[in-house]
Short mmCIF file of C-alpha atoms in Angstrom, two decimals:
data_model
loop_
_atom_site.label_atom_id
_atom_site.label_comp_id
_atom_site.label_asym_id
_atom_site.label_seq_id
_atom_site.Cartn_x
_atom_site.Cartn_y
_atom_site.Cartn_z
CA UNK A 1 -71.16 -43.40 72.74
CA UNK A 2 -71.26 -43.64 76.55
CA UNK A 3 -72.34 -46.59 78.69
CA UNK A 4 -71.96 -44.81 82.00
CA UNK A 5 -72.04 -41.04 81.72
CA UNK A 6 -71.58 -37.88 83.70
CA UNK A 7 -68.82 -35.97 85.43
CA UNK A 8 -68.71 -38.12 88.57
CA UNK A 9 -66.23 -39.60 90.96
CA UNK A 10 -65.22 -43.27 90.70
CA UNK A 11 -66.57 -45.50 93.42
CA UNK A 12 -63.70 -45.59 95.84
CA UNK A 13 -63.27 -49.39 96.03
CA UNK A 14 -63.39 -50.07 92.30
CA UNK A 15 -60.13 -50.52 90.45
CA UNK A 16 -60.42 -48.16 87.57
CA UNK A 17 -57.87 -50.06 85.49
CA UNK A 18 -60.04 -53.17 85.57
CA UNK A 19 -63.02 -51.30 84.17
CA UNK A 20 -60.96 -49.56 81.50
CA UNK A 21 -59.41 -52.87 80.46
CA UNK A 22 -62.92 -54.31 80.07
CA UNK A 23 -64.07 -51.41 77.92
CA UNK A 24 -60.90 -51.49 75.74
CA UNK A 25 -61.23 -55.25 75.34
CA UNK A 26 -64.64 -54.78 73.69
CA UNK A 27 -63.18 -52.13 71.40
CA UNK A 28 -65.45 -49.49 72.91
CA UNK A 29 -62.73 -46.94 73.66
CA UNK A 30 -59.07 -46.21 73.23
CA UNK A 31 -57.93 -44.58 76.49
CA UNK A 32 -55.09 -42.10 76.47
CA UNK A 33 -53.99 -39.35 78.81
CA UNK A 34 -55.23 -36.70 76.34
CA UNK A 35 -58.80 -37.90 76.32
CA UNK A 36 -61.18 -35.38 77.85
CA UNK A 37 -64.01 -37.88 78.18
CA UNK A 38 -64.40 -41.27 79.69
CA UNK A 39 -66.81 -43.96 80.81
CA UNK A 40 -68.07 -43.82 84.38
CA UNK A 41 -69.09 -46.43 86.89
CA UNK A 42 -71.40 -44.36 89.10
CA UNK A 43 -71.45 -44.18 92.87
CA UNK A 44 -74.78 -44.46 94.64
CA UNK A 45 -74.69 -40.75 95.48
CA UNK A 46 -74.17 -39.77 91.83
CA UNK A 47 -77.12 -41.97 90.86
CA UNK A 48 -79.33 -39.97 93.19
CA UNK A 49 -78.13 -36.80 91.53
CA UNK A 50 -78.70 -38.09 87.99
CA UNK A 51 -82.27 -39.12 88.73
CA UNK A 52 -83.07 -36.17 90.93
CA UNK A 53 -85.99 -34.03 89.67
CA UNK A 54 -84.00 -30.84 90.45
CA UNK A 55 -81.01 -31.68 88.17
CA UNK A 56 -83.10 -32.24 85.05
CA UNK A 57 -80.76 -34.89 83.62
CA UNK A 58 -82.17 -37.07 80.84
CA UNK A 59 -80.38 -40.21 79.82
CA UNK A 60 -80.41 -41.08 76.17
CA UNK A 61 -81.11 -44.54 74.76
CA UNK A 62 -77.44 -45.39 74.52
CA UNK A 63 -76.70 -44.59 78.15
CA UNK A 64 -76.81 -47.30 80.85
CA UNK A 65 -76.08 -46.85 84.54
CA UNK A 66 -75.16 -49.45 87.19
CA UNK A 67 -77.75 -48.66 89.88
CA UNK A 68 -81.52 -48.31 90.03
CA UNK A 69 -82.61 -44.80 91.16
CA UNK A 70 -84.02 -46.01 94.52
CA UNK A 71 -81.88 -49.07 95.04
CA UNK A 72 -81.82 -48.15 98.74
CA UNK A 73 -85.23 -49.78 99.13
CA UNK A 74 -83.23 -53.00 99.18
CA UNK A 75 -79.79 -51.90 100.25
CA UNK A 76 -80.60 -49.75 103.33
CA UNK A 77 -80.88 -52.10 106.29
CA UNK A 78 -84.05 -50.58 107.66
CA UNK A 79 -85.85 -50.32 104.33
CA UNK A 80 -85.02 -53.88 103.33
CA UNK A 81 -86.63 -55.21 106.53
CA UNK A 82 -89.61 -52.82 106.12
CA UNK A 83 -90.21 -54.00 102.57
CA UNK A 84 -89.92 -57.68 103.49
CA UNK A 85 -92.42 -57.21 106.34
CA UNK A 86 -94.82 -55.42 103.96
CA UNK A 87 -94.42 -58.22 101.39
CA UNK A 88 -95.31 -60.81 104.00
CA UNK A 89 -98.45 -58.90 105.05
CA UNK A 90 -99.59 -58.51 101.40
CA UNK A 91 -99.18 -62.23 100.79
CA UNK A 92 -101.19 -62.90 103.96
CA UNK A 93 -104.00 -60.67 102.79
CA UNK A 94 -104.02 -62.45 99.44
CA UNK A 95 -104.29 -65.81 101.25
CA UNK A 96 -101.02 -66.94 99.60
CA UNK A 97 -99.68 -70.31 100.81
CA UNK A 98 -96.26 -68.69 100.98
CA UNK A 99 -97.39 -66.68 103.99
CA UNK A 100 -98.38 -69.75 105.98
CA UNK A 101 -97.48 -69.73 109.69
CA UNK A 102 -96.82 -72.46 112.18
CA UNK A 103 -98.58 -73.03 115.50
CA UNK A 104 -96.33 -70.41 117.15
CA UNK A 105 -97.15 -67.72 114.60
CA UNK A 106 -93.86 -67.91 112.77
CA UNK A 107 -93.69 -67.84 108.96
CA UNK A 108 -92.88 -71.28 107.60
CA UNK A 109 -91.43 -70.15 104.28
CA UNK A 110 -90.69 -66.44 104.77
CA UNK A 111 -88.75 -66.55 108.04
CA UNK A 112 -85.37 -65.57 106.58
CA UNK A 113 -84.48 -62.33 108.25
CA UNK A 114 -83.62 -62.12 112.02
CA UNK A 115 -86.16 -60.31 114.23
CA UNK A 116 -85.35 -56.65 113.65
CA UNK A 117 -86.50 -53.29 114.97
CA UNK A 118 -85.72 -49.68 113.97
CA UNK A 119 -84.28 -47.37 116.57
CA UNK A 120 -85.34 -45.01 117.93
CA UNK A 121 -88.77 -45.44 116.40
CA UNK A 122 -89.42 -49.04 117.55
CA UNK A 123 -87.74 -48.81 120.92
CA UNK A 124 -90.80 -49.87 122.99
CA UNK A 125 -91.48 -52.81 120.65
CA UNK A 126 -87.83 -53.90 121.01
CA UNK A 127 -88.03 -53.73 124.85
CA UNK A 128 -91.13 -55.85 124.81
CA UNK A 129 -89.39 -58.47 122.69
CA UNK A 130 -86.11 -58.25 124.71
CA UNK A 131 -87.91 -59.02 127.99
CA UNK A 132 -89.33 -62.23 126.55
CA UNK A 133 -85.74 -63.54 126.49
CA UNK A 134 -83.49 -61.34 128.62
CA UNK A 135 -80.43 -63.53 128.01
CA UNK A 136 -80.49 -62.87 124.26
CA UNK A 137 -77.82 -60.99 122.37
CA UNK A 138 -78.66 -58.28 119.84
CA UNK A 139 -76.60 -56.55 117.19
CA UNK A 140 -76.89 -52.83 116.38
CA UNK A 141 -76.08 -51.42 112.97
CA UNK A 142 -76.32 -47.86 111.50
CA UNK A 143 -78.75 -47.97 108.60
CA UNK A 144 -76.64 -46.18 106.12
CA UNK A 145 -73.09 -47.45 106.70
CA UNK A 146 -71.00 -50.38 105.43
CA UNK A 147 -67.80 -52.26 106.04
CA UNK A 148 -68.82 -52.98 109.68
CA UNK A 149 -68.64 -49.35 110.73
CA UNK A 150 -70.63 -48.41 113.84
CA UNK A 151 -71.70 -52.01 114.57
CA UNK A 152 -71.77 -53.30 118.14
CA UNK A 153 -73.42 -56.07 120.15
CA UNK A 154 -75.51 -55.66 123.32
CA UNK A 155 -77.17 -57.97 125.86
CA UNK A 156 -78.49 -55.46 128.39
CA UNK A 157 -81.00 -52.66 128.06
CA UNK A 158 -78.68 -50.39 129.95
CA UNK A 159 -76.28 -50.58 127.00
CA UNK A 160 -78.98 -49.19 124.69
CA UNK A 161 -79.55 -46.36 127.08
CA UNK A 162 -75.83 -45.60 127.14
CA UNK A 163 -75.72 -45.61 123.38
CA UNK A 164 -78.72 -43.20 123.39
CA UNK A 165 -76.87 -40.79 125.65
CA UNK A 166 -73.59 -41.07 123.76
CA UNK A 167 -75.27 -40.43 120.42
CA UNK A 168 -77.12 -37.43 121.90
CA UNK A 169 -80.54 -38.89 121.16
CA UNK A 170 -82.95 -36.83 123.21
CA UNK A 171 -85.74 -39.35 123.26
CA UNK A 172 -86.65 -42.79 121.94
CA UNK A 173 -90.13 -41.61 121.06
CA UNK A 174 -88.91 -38.86 118.78
CA UNK A 175 -87.07 -38.97 115.48
CA UNK A 176 -84.42 -36.52 116.68
CA UNK A 177 -81.40 -38.80 116.50
CA UNK A 178 -78.76 -37.96 113.92
CA UNK A 179 -78.62 -41.50 112.57
CA UNK A 180 -81.19 -44.31 112.50
CA UNK A 181 -80.08 -47.79 113.61
CA UNK A 182 -81.48 -51.23 113.23
CA UNK A 183 -81.25 -53.73 116.07
CA UNK A 184 -81.52 -57.44 115.16
CA UNK A 185 -81.52 -60.62 117.14
CA UNK A 186 -77.96 -61.87 116.86
CA UNK A 187 -77.53 -65.32 115.22
CA UNK A 188 -75.57 -66.79 118.16
CA UNK A 189 -75.41 -70.30 116.78
CA UNK A 190 -73.57 -69.82 113.47
CA UNK A 191 -72.24 -72.72 111.53
CA UNK A 192 -68.55 -72.86 112.37
CA UNK A 193 -65.70 -74.26 110.27
CA UNK A 194 -62.44 -74.70 112.13
CA UNK A 195 -64.16 -73.04 115.09
CA UNK A 196 -64.61 -69.77 113.21
CA UNK A 197 -67.64 -67.85 112.11
CA UNK A 198 -68.14 -66.97 108.42
CA UNK A 199 -70.70 -65.59 106.08
CA UNK A 200 -71.40 -65.79 102.33
CA UNK A 201 -70.91 -63.00 99.89
CA UNK A 202 -73.01 -63.72 96.82
CA UNK A 203 -73.37 -61.57 93.75
CA UNK A 204 -76.81 -61.13 92.16
CA UNK A 205 -77.41 -59.18 88.96
CA UNK A 206 -80.86 -57.66 88.32
CA UNK A 207 -81.46 -56.47 84.79
CA UNK A 208 -85.12 -55.53 85.28
CA UNK A 209 -87.58 -55.50 88.17
CA UNK A 210 -90.79 -55.54 86.15
CA UNK A 211 -90.76 -58.20 84.89
CA UNK A 212 -88.22 -59.43 87.42
CA UNK A 213 -85.15 -61.00 85.86
CA UNK A 214 -82.10 -61.84 87.99
CA UNK A 215 -78.89 -63.81 87.72
CA UNK A 216 -76.77 -65.61 90.35
CA UNK A 217 -73.01 -65.44 90.07
CA UNK A 218 -71.50 -68.84 90.60
CA UNK A 219 -68.21 -67.62 92.00
CA UNK A 220 -69.22 -66.17 95.38
CA UNK A 221 -67.09 -66.73 98.49
CA UNK A 222 -67.07 -67.19 102.25
CA UNK A 223 -65.50 -64.57 104.56
CA UNK A 224 -64.04 -65.97 107.75
CA UNK A 225 -63.30 -64.31 111.09
CA UNK A 226 -59.67 -64.47 112.21
CA UNK A 227 -60.51 -65.43 115.82
CA UNK A 228 -62.44 -68.53 116.94
CA UNK A 229 -66.05 -67.90 117.79
CA UNK A 230 -67.41 -67.98 121.27
CA UNK A 231 -70.91 -66.82 122.44
CA UNK A 232 -69.32 -65.71 125.76
CA UNK A 233 -70.58 -62.27 126.83
CA UNK A 234 -66.99 -61.40 127.73
CA UNK A 235 -66.16 -61.33 124.04
CA UNK A 236 -69.10 -59.17 122.79
CA UNK A 237 -66.76 -56.28 122.10
CA UNK A 238 -64.29 -58.35 120.07
CA UNK A 239 -65.25 -57.66 116.48
CA UNK A 240 -62.66 -60.16 115.22
CA UNK A 241 -64.92 -62.87 116.63
CA UNK A 242 -68.22 -61.60 115.44
CA UNK A 243 -67.89 -59.51 112.20
CA UNK A 244 -66.71 -61.09 108.96
CA UNK A 245 -66.16 -57.83 107.06
CA UNK A 246 -62.74 -57.88 105.38
CA UNK A 247 -62.42 -54.12 106.27
CA UNK A 248 -62.34 -55.24 109.95
CA UNK A 249 -60.62 -58.62 109.83
CA UNK A 250 -57.61 -57.35 107.77
CA UNK A 251 -56.47 -55.46 110.89
CA UNK A 252 -56.37 -58.59 113.01
CA UNK A 253 -53.08 -60.15 114.05
CA UNK A 254 -54.04 -63.49 112.58
CA UNK A 255 -55.23 -62.16 109.18
CA UNK A 256 -53.69 -64.21 106.29
CA UNK A 257 -52.81 -61.92 103.33
CA UNK A 258 -52.39 -64.83 101.01
CA UNK A 259 -55.92 -66.33 101.04
CA UNK A 260 -57.53 -63.30 102.79
CA UNK A 261 -59.56 -65.55 105.12
CA UNK A 262 -61.75 -66.55 102.14
CA UNK A 263 -63.13 -69.75 100.70
CA UNK A 264 -64.90 -70.13 97.40
CA UNK A 265 -68.52 -71.16 97.45
CA UNK A 266 -67.57 -74.34 95.58
CA UNK A 267 -65.13 -75.26 98.39
CA UNK A 268 -67.86 -74.65 101.00
CA UNK A 269 -70.25 -76.84 99.03
CA UNK A 270 -67.67 -79.57 98.81
CA UNK A 271 -66.98 -79.36 102.56
CA UNK A 272 -70.73 -79.52 103.40
CA UNK A 273 -71.35 -82.43 101.06
CA UNK A 274 -68.55 -84.38 102.69
CA UNK A 275 -69.57 -83.55 106.28
CA UNK A 276 -73.39 -83.27 106.03
CA UNK A 277 -74.29 -84.99 102.80
CA UNK A 278 -75.31 -83.97 99.33
CA UNK A 279 -79.07 -83.81 99.96
CA UNK A 280 -78.98 -81.35 102.86
CA UNK A 281 -76.34 -79.27 101.03
CA UNK A 282 -78.50 -79.01 97.97
CA UNK A 283 -81.45 -78.06 100.17
CA UNK A 284 -79.37 -75.32 101.84
CA UNK A 285 -78.33 -73.74 98.56
CA UNK A 286 -81.84 -73.96 97.15
CA UNK A 287 -83.08 -72.15 100.28
CA UNK A 288 -80.45 -69.43 99.74
CA UNK A 289 -81.76 -68.97 96.14
CA UNK A 290 -85.29 -68.85 97.57
CA UNK A 291 -84.31 -66.04 99.98
CA UNK A 292 -82.75 -63.97 97.27
CA UNK A 293 -85.73 -64.26 94.92
CA UNK A 294 -88.17 -63.43 97.70
CA UNK A 295 -86.19 -60.38 98.81
CA UNK A 296 -86.19 -59.09 95.20
CA UNK A 297 -89.91 -59.76 94.84
CA UNK A 298 -90.47 -57.81 98.09
CA UNK A 299 -88.96 -54.63 96.67
CA UNK A 300 -90.01 -55.02 93.01
CA UNK A 301 -93.34 -53.15 93.44
CA UNK A 302 -91.61 -50.07 94.99
CA UNK A 303 -88.46 -50.05 92.85
CA UNK A 304 -88.18 -47.43 90.16
CA UNK A 305 -87.63 -49.81 87.21
CA UNK A 306 -85.86 -47.34 84.95
CA UNK A 307 -85.04 -48.85 81.57
CA UNK A 308 -81.47 -47.39 81.65
CA UNK A 309 -80.55 -49.31 84.80
CA UNK A 310 -79.05 -52.60 85.91
CA UNK A 311 -77.48 -53.53 89.23
CA UNK A 312 -75.10 -56.03 90.79
CA UNK A 313 -75.88 -56.55 94.46
CA UNK A 314 -73.68 -58.13 97.11
CA UNK A 315 -75.80 -60.43 99.32
CA UNK A 316 -74.59 -61.29 102.78
CA UNK A 317 -75.93 -64.62 104.05
CA UNK A 318 -75.18 -66.35 107.37
CA UNK A 319 -75.83 -70.08 107.91
CA UNK A 320 -76.64 -71.29 111.42
CA UNK A 321 -75.61 -74.66 112.88
CA UNK A 322 -78.97 -76.18 111.77
CA UNK A 323 -78.09 -75.27 108.20
CA UNK A 324 -80.69 -72.57 108.03
CA UNK A 325 -79.64 -69.55 105.92
CA UNK A 326 -80.35 -66.01 107.10
CA UNK A 327 -80.36 -62.83 104.96
CA UNK A 328 -78.25 -60.24 106.85
CA UNK A 329 -78.08 -57.44 104.35
CA UNK A 330 -77.76 -56.47 100.67
CA UNK A 331 -75.01 -54.17 99.42
CA UNK A 332 -75.48 -51.66 96.60
CA UNK A 333 -71.77 -51.28 95.95
CA UNK A 334 -70.11 -54.60 96.96
CA UNK A 335 -66.39 -54.17 97.22
CA UNK A 336 -64.54 -54.78 93.98
CA UNK A 337 -61.12 -54.21 95.60
CA UNK A 338 -58.94 -57.34 95.39
CA UNK A 339 -57.27 -58.38 98.62
CA UNK A 340 -55.70 -61.48 97.13
CA UNK A 341 -54.68 -62.82 93.69
CA UNK A 342 -57.75 -65.04 93.55
CA UNK A 343 -59.87 -62.09 94.51
CA UNK A 344 -58.55 -60.08 91.61
CA UNK A 345 -59.34 -62.85 89.14
CA UNK A 346 -62.85 -63.36 90.59
CA UNK A 347 -63.80 -59.61 90.51
CA UNK A 348 -62.27 -59.07 87.07
CA UNK A 349 -64.47 -61.85 85.80
CA UNK A 350 -67.44 -60.49 87.73
CA UNK A 351 -67.16 -57.11 86.06
CA UNK A 352 -66.58 -58.70 82.70
CA UNK A 353 -69.58 -61.02 82.93
CA UNK A 354 -71.79 -58.25 84.34
CA UNK A 355 -71.00 -55.97 81.41
CA UNK A 356 -71.58 -58.80 78.95
CA UNK A 357 -75.14 -59.18 80.25
CA UNK A 358 -75.78 -55.42 80.48
CA UNK A 359 -74.45 -54.92 76.96
CA UNK A 360 -74.31 -58.23 75.06
CA UNK A 361 -71.64 -58.69 72.40
CA UNK A 362 -70.01 -55.39 73.25
CA UNK A 363 -72.53 -53.58 71.02
CA UNK A 364 -73.65 -50.00 71.39
CA UNK A 365 -75.97 -49.96 74.47
CA UNK A 366 -79.67 -49.73 73.78
CA UNK A 367 -81.92 -49.39 76.80
CA UNK A 368 -84.90 -50.53 74.75
CA UNK A 369 -83.74 -54.10 74.18
CA UNK A 370 -85.56 -56.87 76.05
CA UNK A 371 -82.68 -57.51 78.50
CA UNK A 372 -82.65 -61.23 77.84
CA UNK A 373 -79.11 -62.05 76.68
CA UNK A 374 -78.20 -65.27 74.90
CA UNK A 375 -76.94 -68.09 77.07
CA UNK A 376 -73.40 -67.85 75.78
CA UNK A 377 -73.21 -64.24 77.11
CA UNK A 378 -73.88 -65.27 80.74
CA UNK A 379 -70.33 -66.38 81.56
CA UNK A 380 -70.27 -67.36 85.23
CA UNK A 381 -73.82 -66.13 85.80
CA UNK A 382 -76.87 -68.36 85.70
CA UNK A 383 -80.53 -67.36 85.48
CA UNK A 384 -81.94 -67.40 88.98
CA UNK A 385 -85.45 -66.21 88.20
CA UNK A 386 -87.21 -65.01 85.07
CA UNK A 387 -90.70 -63.78 85.94
CA UNK A 388 -91.86 -63.62 82.32
CA UNK A 389 -90.90 -67.22 81.74
CA UNK A 390 -92.49 -68.33 85.00
CA UNK A 391 -95.77 -66.62 84.09
CA UNK A 392 -95.83 -68.00 80.62
CA UNK A 393 -95.41 -71.50 82.03
CA UNK A 394 -98.27 -70.80 84.48
CA UNK A 395 -95.96 -71.74 87.38
CA UNK A 396 -96.92 -68.84 89.63
CA UNK A 397 -100.60 -69.70 89.36
CA UNK A 398 -99.96 -73.29 90.33
CA UNK A 399 -98.36 -72.87 93.75
CA UNK A 400 -100.82 -74.80 95.89
CA UNK A 401 -100.37 -77.96 93.93
CA UNK A 402 -96.60 -77.82 93.41
CA UNK A 403 -94.46 -80.61 94.77
CA UNK A 404 -91.30 -78.55 95.03
CA UNK A 405 -89.89 -79.60 91.68
CA UNK A 406 -87.30 -77.15 90.42
CA UNK A 407 -86.69 -75.78 86.93
CA UNK A 408 -84.60 -72.62 87.35
CA UNK A 409 -82.59 -73.83 90.35
CA UNK A 410 -81.31 -77.33 90.92
CA UNK A 411 -82.56 -79.60 93.67
CA UNK A 412 -85.80 -80.27 95.49
CA UNK A 413 -86.83 -78.45 98.68
CA UNK A 414 -88.55 -80.26 101.47
CA UNK A 415 -88.36 -79.68 105.16
CA UNK A 416 -87.83 -82.27 107.86
CA UNK A 417 -91.58 -82.80 108.11
CA UNK A 418 -91.54 -84.01 104.52
CA UNK A 419 -93.92 -81.17 103.61
CA UNK A 420 -93.01 -79.63 100.24
CA UNK A 421 -91.67 -76.06 100.35
CA UNK A 422 -93.61 -73.89 97.90
CA UNK A 423 -91.54 -71.84 95.55
CA UNK A 424 -92.43 -69.17 93.08
CA UNK A 425 -90.09 -70.09 90.24
CA UNK A 426 -90.99 -73.84 90.10
#
């Protein structure tokens, strides 16, 4: 039988040997040089081909693939923001308490992505926003690239016009540019440790979108810049100050090849508990969980919930100096390359635990099973949200009277005002 099928390329940053070891360990295959078949971990491009109407592929019940057909609704930077904005509007129309705004018109509970516009389509809207605060810094990212490629910071409108000319974009009111970009308000007050900026890479496994069932991997990590942070405009071009991507930082003079500029999430938690206190640290991590669940709920209605699919996403979260978390982006193919010994152990375990949930007990895959594995199969994963369970408990219908008590995620969530933060899994 095949768990991942098709004559496809391996995702470039996945260590084939790790996957093969996992398959062999379960007794699924015996790999030798003479074999003319194999298991495949599909790239996002191959997934598009497999589910394309033109190809006519049909997956059988014992075939499972590692992406949803239109995963890009969450993992393309522009579509993620578009879907979250739509989700907010829908909740507003429904009169949901989750869409409540403050006196300045900002969402109280759903303000977790920086102000973002699409270029060239939203250029005029961006200019209007920019002129409200001309001293602000913005970050531009190509919608379909990863590893920090094509990213740059700007603080003048003239820089946008220069980019427009350089990229041969004929007009901001047309869709003629080769590549769409997003431009987001730069988080210029990041939480610093040792004077350096960092972000969180967290792994989230989704086994089904309808009903939504997702798992948080407990062994995420922080990625640090190699150069101390400064908001100075003279350093806007220094990506070693601003971008945490390992693909960029590993080329810096101060990059440490032993620890790779990484901390485990547990070390970050310990540091925050000792410097800020346990209560605010628990609140921070609970808010991170809240962001992840809401982002998944935002795309669930438009996601093609094919029964053959599961997906492990790489969430990038930045924490500001007020301990407010921000969702930066979601990766469809988070790097599984190991840059350090600890990295290799973490990612080996990640693949192992992911496969144990996708195919419990190493049995022959069956896409018709209810995708609710036994607790002992979770490994380092923990259930983040189970929509079926939440609905059966009547928790989603009881939002207005909730006091912020938590069942699926530890800790209570209240803001400085003492007002309870409403959640959808509690």
